Short mmCIF file of C-alpha atoms and ligand atoms in Angstrom, two decimals:
data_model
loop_
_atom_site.label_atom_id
_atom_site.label_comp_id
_atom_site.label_asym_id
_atom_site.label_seq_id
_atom_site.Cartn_x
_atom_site.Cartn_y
_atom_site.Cartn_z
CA UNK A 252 36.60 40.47 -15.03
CA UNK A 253 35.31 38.42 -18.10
CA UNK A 254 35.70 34.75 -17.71
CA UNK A 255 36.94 32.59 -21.00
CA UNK A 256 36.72 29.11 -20.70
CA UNK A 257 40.01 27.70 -23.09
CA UNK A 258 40.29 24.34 -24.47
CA UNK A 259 43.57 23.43 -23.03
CA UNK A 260 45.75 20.56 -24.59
CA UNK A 261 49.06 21.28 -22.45
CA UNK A 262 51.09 22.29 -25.50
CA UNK A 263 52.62 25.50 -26.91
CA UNK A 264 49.89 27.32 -28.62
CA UNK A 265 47.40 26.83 -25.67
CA UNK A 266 49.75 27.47 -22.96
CA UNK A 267 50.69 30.73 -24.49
CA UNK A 268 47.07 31.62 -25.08
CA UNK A 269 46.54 31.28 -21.87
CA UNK A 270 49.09 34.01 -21.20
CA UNK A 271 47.79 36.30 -24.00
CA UNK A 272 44.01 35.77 -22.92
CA UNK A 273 45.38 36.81 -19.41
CA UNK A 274 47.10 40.15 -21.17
CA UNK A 275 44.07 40.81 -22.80
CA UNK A 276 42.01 41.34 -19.25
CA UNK A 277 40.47 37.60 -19.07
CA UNK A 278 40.01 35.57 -16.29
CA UNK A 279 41.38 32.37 -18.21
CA UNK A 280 39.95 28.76 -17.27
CA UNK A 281 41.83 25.84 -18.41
CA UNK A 282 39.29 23.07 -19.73
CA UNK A 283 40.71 20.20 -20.63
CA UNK A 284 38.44 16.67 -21.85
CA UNK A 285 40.75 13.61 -21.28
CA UNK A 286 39.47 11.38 -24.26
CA UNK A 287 42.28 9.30 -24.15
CA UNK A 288 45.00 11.35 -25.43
CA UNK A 289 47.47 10.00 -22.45
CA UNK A 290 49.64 12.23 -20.68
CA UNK A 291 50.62 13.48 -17.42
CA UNK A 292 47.68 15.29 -16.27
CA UNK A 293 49.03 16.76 -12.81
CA UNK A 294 52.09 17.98 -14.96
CA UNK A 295 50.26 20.00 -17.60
CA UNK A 296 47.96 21.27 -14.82
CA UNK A 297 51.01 22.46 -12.65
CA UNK A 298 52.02 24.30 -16.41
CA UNK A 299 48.43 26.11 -17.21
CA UNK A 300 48.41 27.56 -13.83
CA UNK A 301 52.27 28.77 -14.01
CA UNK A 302 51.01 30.23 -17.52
CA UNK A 303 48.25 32.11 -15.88
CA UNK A 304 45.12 30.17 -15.73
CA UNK A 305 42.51 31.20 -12.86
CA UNK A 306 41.31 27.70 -12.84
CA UNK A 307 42.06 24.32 -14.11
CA UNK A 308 39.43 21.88 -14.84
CA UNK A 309 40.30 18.64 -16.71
CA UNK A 310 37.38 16.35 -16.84
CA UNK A 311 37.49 12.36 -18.05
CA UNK A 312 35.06 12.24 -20.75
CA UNK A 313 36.80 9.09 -21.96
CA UNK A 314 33.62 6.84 -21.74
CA UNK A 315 31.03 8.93 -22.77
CA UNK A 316 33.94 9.99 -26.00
CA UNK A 317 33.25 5.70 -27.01
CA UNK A 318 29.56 5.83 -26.46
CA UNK A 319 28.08 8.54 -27.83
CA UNK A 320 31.15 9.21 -30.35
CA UNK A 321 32.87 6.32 -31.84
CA UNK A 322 30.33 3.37 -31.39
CA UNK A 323 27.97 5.60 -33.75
CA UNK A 324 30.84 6.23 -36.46
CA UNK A 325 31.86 2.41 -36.20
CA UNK A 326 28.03 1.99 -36.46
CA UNK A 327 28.27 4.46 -39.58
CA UNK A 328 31.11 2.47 -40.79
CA UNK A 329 32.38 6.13 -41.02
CA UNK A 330 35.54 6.72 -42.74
CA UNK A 331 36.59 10.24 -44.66
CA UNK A 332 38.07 9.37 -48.28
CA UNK A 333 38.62 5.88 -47.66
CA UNK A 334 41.25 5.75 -45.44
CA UNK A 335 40.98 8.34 -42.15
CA UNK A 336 38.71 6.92 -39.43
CA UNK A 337 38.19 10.45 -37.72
CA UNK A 338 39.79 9.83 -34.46
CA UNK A 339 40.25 14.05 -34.44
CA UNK A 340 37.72 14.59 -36.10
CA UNK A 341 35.25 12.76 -33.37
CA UNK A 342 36.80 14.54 -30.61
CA UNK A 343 36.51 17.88 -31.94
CA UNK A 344 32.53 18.41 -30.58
CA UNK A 345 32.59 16.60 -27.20
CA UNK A 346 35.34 18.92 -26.53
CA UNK A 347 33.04 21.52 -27.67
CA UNK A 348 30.18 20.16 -25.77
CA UNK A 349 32.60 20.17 -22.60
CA UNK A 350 33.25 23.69 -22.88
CA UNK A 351 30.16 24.86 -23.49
CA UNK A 352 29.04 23.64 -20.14
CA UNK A 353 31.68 24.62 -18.23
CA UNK A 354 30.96 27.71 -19.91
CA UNK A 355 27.21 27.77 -18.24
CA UNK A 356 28.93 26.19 -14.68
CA UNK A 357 31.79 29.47 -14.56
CA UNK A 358 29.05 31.52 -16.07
CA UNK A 359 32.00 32.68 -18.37
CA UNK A 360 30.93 34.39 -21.65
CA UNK A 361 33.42 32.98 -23.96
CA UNK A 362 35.21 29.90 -24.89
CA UNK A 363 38.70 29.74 -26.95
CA UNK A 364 40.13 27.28 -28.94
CA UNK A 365 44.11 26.76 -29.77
CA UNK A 366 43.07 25.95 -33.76
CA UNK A 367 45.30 27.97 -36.47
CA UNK A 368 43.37 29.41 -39.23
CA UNK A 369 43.89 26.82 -41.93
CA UNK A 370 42.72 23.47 -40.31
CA UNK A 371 39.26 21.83 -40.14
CA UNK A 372 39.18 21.82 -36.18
CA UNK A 373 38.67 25.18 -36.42
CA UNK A 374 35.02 24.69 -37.59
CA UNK A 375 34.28 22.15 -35.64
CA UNK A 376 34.92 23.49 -32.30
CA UNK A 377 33.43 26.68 -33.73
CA UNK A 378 30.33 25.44 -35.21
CA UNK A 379 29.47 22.82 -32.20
CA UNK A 380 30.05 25.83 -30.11
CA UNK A 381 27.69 27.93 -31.94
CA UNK A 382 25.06 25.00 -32.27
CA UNK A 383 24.92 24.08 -28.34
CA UNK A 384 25.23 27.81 -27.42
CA UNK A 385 24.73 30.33 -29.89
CA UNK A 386 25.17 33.22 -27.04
CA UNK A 387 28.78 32.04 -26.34
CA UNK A 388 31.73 34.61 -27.52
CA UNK A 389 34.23 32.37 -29.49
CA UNK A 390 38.00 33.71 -29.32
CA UNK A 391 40.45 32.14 -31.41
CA UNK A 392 44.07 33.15 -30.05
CA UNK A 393 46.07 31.73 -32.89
CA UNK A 394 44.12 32.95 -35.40
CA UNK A 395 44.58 36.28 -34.60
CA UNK A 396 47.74 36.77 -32.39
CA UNK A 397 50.98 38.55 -33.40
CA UNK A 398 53.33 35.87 -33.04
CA UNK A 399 54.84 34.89 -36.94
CA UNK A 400 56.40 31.72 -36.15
CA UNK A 401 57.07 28.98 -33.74
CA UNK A 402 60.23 30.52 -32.43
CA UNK A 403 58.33 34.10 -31.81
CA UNK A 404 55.69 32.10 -29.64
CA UNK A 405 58.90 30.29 -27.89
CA UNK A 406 60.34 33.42 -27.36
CA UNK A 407 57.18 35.11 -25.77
CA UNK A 408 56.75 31.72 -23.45
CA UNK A 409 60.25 32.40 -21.92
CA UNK A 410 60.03 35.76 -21.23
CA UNK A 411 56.69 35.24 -19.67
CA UNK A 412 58.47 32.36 -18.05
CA UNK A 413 55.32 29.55 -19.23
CA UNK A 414 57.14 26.95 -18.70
CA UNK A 415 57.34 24.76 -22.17
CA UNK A 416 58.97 21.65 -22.92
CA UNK A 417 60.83 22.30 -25.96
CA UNK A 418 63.28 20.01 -25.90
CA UNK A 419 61.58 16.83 -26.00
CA UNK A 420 58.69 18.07 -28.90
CA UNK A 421 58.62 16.40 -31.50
CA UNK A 422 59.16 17.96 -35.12
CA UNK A 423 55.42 16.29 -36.09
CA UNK A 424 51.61 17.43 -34.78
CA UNK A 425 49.95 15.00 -32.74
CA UNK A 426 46.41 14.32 -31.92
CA UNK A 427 45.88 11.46 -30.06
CA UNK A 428 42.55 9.59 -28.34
CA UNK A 429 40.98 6.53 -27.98
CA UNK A 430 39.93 5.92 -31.55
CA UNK A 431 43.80 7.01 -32.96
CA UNK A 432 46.31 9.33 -33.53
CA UNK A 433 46.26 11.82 -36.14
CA UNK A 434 50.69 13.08 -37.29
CA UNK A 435 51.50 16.00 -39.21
CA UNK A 436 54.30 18.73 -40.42
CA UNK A 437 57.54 18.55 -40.12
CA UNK A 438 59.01 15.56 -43.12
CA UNK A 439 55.53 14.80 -44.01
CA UNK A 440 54.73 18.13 -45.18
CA UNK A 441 56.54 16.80 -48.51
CA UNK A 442 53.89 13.91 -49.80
CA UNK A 443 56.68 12.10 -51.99
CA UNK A 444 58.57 11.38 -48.25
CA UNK A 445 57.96 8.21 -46.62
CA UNK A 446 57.28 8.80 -43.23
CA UNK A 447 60.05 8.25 -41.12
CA UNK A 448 59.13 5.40 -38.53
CA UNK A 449 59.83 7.57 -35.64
CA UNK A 450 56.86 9.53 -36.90
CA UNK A 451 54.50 6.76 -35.45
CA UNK A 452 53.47 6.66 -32.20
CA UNK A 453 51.51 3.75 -31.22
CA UNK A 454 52.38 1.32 -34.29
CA UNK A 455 55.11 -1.00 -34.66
CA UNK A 456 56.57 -1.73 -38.10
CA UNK A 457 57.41 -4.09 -40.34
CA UNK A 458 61.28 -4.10 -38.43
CA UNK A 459 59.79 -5.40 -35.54
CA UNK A 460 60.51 -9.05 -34.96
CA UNK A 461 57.78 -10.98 -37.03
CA UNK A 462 55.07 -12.24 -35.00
CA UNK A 463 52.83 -15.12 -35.76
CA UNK A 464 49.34 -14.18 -36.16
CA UNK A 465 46.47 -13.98 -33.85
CA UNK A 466 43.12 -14.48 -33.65
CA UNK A 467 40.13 -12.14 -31.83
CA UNK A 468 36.80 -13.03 -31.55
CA UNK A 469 34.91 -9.73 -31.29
CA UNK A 470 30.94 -9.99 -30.41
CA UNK A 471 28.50 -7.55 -31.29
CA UNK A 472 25.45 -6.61 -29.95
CA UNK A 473 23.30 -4.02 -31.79
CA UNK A 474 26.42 -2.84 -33.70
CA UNK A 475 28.27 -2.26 -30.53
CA UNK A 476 31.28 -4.33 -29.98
CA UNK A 477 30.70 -5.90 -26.48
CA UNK A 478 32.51 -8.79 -26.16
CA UNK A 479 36.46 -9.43 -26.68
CA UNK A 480 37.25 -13.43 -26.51
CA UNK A 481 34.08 -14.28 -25.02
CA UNK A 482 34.62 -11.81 -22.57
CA UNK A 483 32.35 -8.67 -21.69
CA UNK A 484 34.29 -5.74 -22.07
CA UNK A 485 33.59 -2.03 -20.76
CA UNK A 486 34.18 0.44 -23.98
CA UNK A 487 36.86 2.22 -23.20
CA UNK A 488 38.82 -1.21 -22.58
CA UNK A 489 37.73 -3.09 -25.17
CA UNK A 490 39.28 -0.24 -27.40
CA UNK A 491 42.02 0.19 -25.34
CA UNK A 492 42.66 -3.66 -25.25
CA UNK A 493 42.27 -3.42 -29.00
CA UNK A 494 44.40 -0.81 -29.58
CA UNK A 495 46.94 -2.63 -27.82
CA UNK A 496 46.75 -5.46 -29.85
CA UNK A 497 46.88 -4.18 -33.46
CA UNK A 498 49.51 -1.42 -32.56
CA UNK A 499 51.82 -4.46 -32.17
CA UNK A 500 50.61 -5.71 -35.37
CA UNK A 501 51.09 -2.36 -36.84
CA UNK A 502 47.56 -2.26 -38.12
CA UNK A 503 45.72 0.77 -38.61
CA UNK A 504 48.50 2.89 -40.37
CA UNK A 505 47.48 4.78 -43.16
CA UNK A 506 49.05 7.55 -45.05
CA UNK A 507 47.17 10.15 -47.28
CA UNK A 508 46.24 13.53 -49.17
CA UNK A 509 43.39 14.30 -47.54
CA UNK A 510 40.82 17.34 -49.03
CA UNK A 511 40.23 20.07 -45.89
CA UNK A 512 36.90 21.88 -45.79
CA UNK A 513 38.91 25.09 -45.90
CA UNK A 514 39.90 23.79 -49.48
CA UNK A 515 43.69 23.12 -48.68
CA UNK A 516 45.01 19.59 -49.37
CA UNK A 517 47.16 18.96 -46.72
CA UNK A 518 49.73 15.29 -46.10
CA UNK A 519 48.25 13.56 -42.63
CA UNK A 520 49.33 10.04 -40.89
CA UNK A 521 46.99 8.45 -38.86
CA UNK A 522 47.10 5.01 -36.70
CA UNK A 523 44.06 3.28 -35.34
CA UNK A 524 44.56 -0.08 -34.85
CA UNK A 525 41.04 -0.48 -32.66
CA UNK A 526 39.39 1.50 -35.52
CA UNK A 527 41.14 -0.85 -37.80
CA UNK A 528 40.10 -4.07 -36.48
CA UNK A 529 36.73 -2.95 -35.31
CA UNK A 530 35.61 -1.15 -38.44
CA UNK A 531 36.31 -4.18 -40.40
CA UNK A 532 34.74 -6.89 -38.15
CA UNK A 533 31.54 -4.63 -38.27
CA UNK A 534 31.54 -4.40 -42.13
CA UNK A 535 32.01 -8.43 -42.30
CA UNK A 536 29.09 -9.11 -39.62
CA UNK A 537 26.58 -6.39 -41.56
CA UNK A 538 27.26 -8.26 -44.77
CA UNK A 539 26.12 -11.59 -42.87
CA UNK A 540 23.07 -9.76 -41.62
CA UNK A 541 21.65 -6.89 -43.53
CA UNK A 542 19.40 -7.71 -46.95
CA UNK A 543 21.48 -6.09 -49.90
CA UNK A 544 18.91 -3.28 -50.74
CA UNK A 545 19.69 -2.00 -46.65
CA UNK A 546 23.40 -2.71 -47.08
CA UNK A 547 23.94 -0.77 -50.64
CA UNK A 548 21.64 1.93 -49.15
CA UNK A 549 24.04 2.18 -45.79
CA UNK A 550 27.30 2.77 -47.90
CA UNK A 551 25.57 5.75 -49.23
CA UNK A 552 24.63 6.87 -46.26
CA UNK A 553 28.23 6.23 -44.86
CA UNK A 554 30.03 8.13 -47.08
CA UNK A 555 27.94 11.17 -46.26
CA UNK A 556 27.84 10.70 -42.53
CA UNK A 557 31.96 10.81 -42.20
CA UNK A 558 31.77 14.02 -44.33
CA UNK A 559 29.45 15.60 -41.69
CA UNK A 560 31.47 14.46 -39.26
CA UNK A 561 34.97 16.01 -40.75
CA UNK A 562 32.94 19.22 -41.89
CA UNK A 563 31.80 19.65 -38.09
CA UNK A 564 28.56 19.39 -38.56
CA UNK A 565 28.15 16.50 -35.85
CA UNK A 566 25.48 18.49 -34.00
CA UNK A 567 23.29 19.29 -37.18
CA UNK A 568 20.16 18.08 -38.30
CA UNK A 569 20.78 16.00 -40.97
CA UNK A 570 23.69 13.57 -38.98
CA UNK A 571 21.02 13.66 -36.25
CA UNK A 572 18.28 11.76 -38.83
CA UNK A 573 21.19 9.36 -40.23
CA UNK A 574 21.93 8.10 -37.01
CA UNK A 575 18.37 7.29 -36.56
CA UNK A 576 18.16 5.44 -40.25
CA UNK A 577 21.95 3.71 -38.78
CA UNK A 578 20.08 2.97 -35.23
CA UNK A 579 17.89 1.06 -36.71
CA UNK A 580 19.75 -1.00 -39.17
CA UNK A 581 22.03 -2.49 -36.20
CA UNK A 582 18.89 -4.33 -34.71
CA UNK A 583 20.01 -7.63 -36.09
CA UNK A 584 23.58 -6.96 -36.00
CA UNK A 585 24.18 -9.27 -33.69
CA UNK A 586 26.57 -11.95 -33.67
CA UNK A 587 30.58 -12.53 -33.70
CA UNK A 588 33.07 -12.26 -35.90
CA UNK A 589 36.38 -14.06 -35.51
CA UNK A 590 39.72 -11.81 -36.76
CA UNK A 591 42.89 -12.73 -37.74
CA UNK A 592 45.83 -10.27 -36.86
CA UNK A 593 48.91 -10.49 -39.09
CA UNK A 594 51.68 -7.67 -39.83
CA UNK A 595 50.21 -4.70 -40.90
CA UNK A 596 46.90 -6.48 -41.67
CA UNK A 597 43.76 -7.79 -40.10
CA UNK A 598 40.83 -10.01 -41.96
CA UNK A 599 37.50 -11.81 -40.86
CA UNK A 600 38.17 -15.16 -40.69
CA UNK A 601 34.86 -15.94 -39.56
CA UNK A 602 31.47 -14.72 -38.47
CA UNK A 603 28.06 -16.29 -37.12
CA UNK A 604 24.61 -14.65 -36.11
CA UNK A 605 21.22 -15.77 -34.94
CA UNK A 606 20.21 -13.01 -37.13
CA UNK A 607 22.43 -15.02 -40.37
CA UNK A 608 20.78 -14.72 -43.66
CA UNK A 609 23.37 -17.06 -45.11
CA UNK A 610 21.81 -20.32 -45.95
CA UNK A 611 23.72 -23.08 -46.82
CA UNK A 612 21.06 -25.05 -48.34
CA UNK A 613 20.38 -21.82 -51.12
CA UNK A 614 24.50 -21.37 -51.21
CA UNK A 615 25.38 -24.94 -51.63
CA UNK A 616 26.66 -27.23 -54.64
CA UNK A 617 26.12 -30.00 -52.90
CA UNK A 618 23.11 -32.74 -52.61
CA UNK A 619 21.89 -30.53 -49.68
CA UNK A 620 20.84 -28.23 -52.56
CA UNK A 621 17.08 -26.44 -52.19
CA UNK A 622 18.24 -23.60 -54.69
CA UNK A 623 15.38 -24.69 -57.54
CA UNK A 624 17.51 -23.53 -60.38
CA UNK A 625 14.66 -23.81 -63.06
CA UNK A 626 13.04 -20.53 -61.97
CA UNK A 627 16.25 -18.63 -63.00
CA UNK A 628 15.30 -18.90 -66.26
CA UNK A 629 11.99 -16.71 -66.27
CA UNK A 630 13.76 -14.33 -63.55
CA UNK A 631 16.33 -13.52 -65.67
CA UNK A 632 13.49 -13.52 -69.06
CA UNK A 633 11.57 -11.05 -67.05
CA UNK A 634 15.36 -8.81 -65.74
CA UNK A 635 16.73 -8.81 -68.86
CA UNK A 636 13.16 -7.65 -70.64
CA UNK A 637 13.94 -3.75 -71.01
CA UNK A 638 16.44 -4.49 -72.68
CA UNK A 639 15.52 -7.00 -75.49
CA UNK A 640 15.32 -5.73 -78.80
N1 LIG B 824 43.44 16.04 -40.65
C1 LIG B 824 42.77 15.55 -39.48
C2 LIG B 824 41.43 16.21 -39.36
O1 LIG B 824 41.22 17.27 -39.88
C3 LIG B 824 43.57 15.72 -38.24
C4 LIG B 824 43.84 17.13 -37.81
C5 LIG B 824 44.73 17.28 -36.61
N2 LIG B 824 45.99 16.70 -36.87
C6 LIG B 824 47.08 16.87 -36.11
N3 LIG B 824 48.11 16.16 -36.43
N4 LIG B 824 47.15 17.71 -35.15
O2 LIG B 824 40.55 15.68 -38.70
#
């Protein structure tokens, strides 16, 4: 019997896969990568195996999802058209790196992902798949099943008896993990609707009762936050902790039009209160500590590392080199940076480094002056020169 490894989220569409790989003649293996999506795992293992799977393998890949995953996008400063800090898009190849080897452990010769045809996930499973094992058969159920509609796939789960929890889903797609949640369709397939606030899921809003603000101290060490308070934190806590924090702040909301690869413009909500907080304390303690010709020369290299890492391409060459060039502009950045938390907001209030290239004494207007002002004037006769007529 051929063995496919599926990428199991405990939903509709993968539940029924399972069910239709199982039709098909597969031996179906459940994989599922806890990165932080919550959940009860025992439940939605209890449903794959009702559904059909042969095996059930859900593996915690929660730490390694923060170290090797978001600390080098935070790192990257990496966010996709301003405003979506890739929470999905991140998980999308550790996933694929999870299957793949649970591919080679079940010697199974294919993998299968839930993804419709339209989205970015999609490619990113696909092409990380292809990357890490270019042998591996890739099925794509949804893609290429009969079922027309929600209520056809609903249909087929009852009389199959998979059992699905209709009731309590929620008109919106979720993705959730560690570094945020990603909500889509139902209302906020119209763009001129504000999303309802039951469409959030970690955030509060602005109706919650006002709360005064707070401050974090964050410390990094080499561009990894380490530190929370003065305390050492493990990853996963510290963005666990931190997600905690600004989700009762309702930081990290955004709302947007985002461009797909696959060319459709598609209406997604995202919250990411850790992302939030931590992106912005890293940005604040770079500008303390990188010279400007490194710092200009990292946005550039920003903007293209988040669009490798929403086009899939997290395994290629190129995002390979940047992290490299990122690696080793983080050596100095080093230091803390003090936030302050307020409604649907967070700003560095302060920041400090050994590695500082502030200095007061060139920055000052007072007596403690060194700034020799006179050799501004033949800097700027020598500047302005190509252009003096
Ligand atoms: N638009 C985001 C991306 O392509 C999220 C996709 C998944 N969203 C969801 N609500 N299921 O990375």
């Amino acid at each position: 019997m051929k063995k496919v490894i599926l990428a199991y989220s405990g939903g509709l569409d993968t539940s029924v896969a399972i069910k239709w790989l199982a039709d098909k003649g597969y031996s179906v293996i459940a994989y599922m990568a806890d990165v932080g999506q919550g959940g009860d795992f025992k439940a939605i293992k209890k449903r794959a195996e009702i559904a059909g799977a042969s095996k059930v393998i859900i593996e915690d890949l929660k730490e390694r999802f923060a170290e090797e995953f978001v600390f080098p996008a935070l790192m990257a400063n990496a966010v996709y058209e301003g405003r979506y800090t890739l929470a999905t898009a991140l998980s999308r190849p550790i996933i694929a790196n999870g299957l793949v080897e649970a591919a080679k452990k079940e010697k199974a010769e294919c993998v299968a992902h839930g993804c419709t045809g339209k989205g970015n996930d999609q490619v990113r499973f696909e092409v990380s798949c292809r990357i890490l094992e270019p042998g591996l058969k890739i099925i794509a159920p949804v893609r290429e099943w009969e079922f027309g509609s929600r209520e056809a796939e609903i249909r087929y789960a009852k009389e199959k008896n998979i059992p699905i929890d209709v009731t309590k889903k929620s008109p919106y797609s979720i993705d959730k993990n560690l570094w945020g949640v990603s909500i889509e369709c139902g209302v906020l397939e119209d763009p001129w609707v504000e999303p309802p606030e039951g469409a959030y899921q970690l955030t509060r809003g602005k109706s919650s009762p006002a709360k005064k603000p707070r401050y974090v101290e964050i410390h990094f060490d080499s561009g990894i936050p380490v530190e929370l308070n003065g305390a050492y934190m493990k990853p996963v806590d510290l963005l666990e902790e931190l997600n905690e924090i600004g989700a009762e702040y309702g930081i990290g909301r955004s709302d947007m039009v985002e461009n797909r690869l696959v060319g459709i413009k598609s209406r997604e909500v995202y919250e990411a209160p850790a992302a939030a907080i931590l992106l912005s304390a890293h940005k604040d303690l770079e500008a303390l500590v990188l010279d400007r010709e490194t710092a200009h020369f990292k946005e550039i290299v920003s903007l293209k590392y988040s669009e490798l890492v929403y086009y899939g391409l997290w395994y290629s060459p190129l995002k390979k080199a940047l992290d490299k060039f990122i690696k080793e502009t983080q050596k100095n950045v080093i230091g803390t940076v003090r936030m302050k938390l307020e409604q649907g907001r967070c700003a560095a209030t302060g920041r400090k480094s050994k590695f500082s290239l502030y200095q007061e004494a060139l920055a000052t207007y007072t007596e403690k002056d060194k700034f020799d002002q006179k050799l501004a004037k033949g800097f700027i006769e020598i500047w302005g020169m190509p252009y003096r007529r």
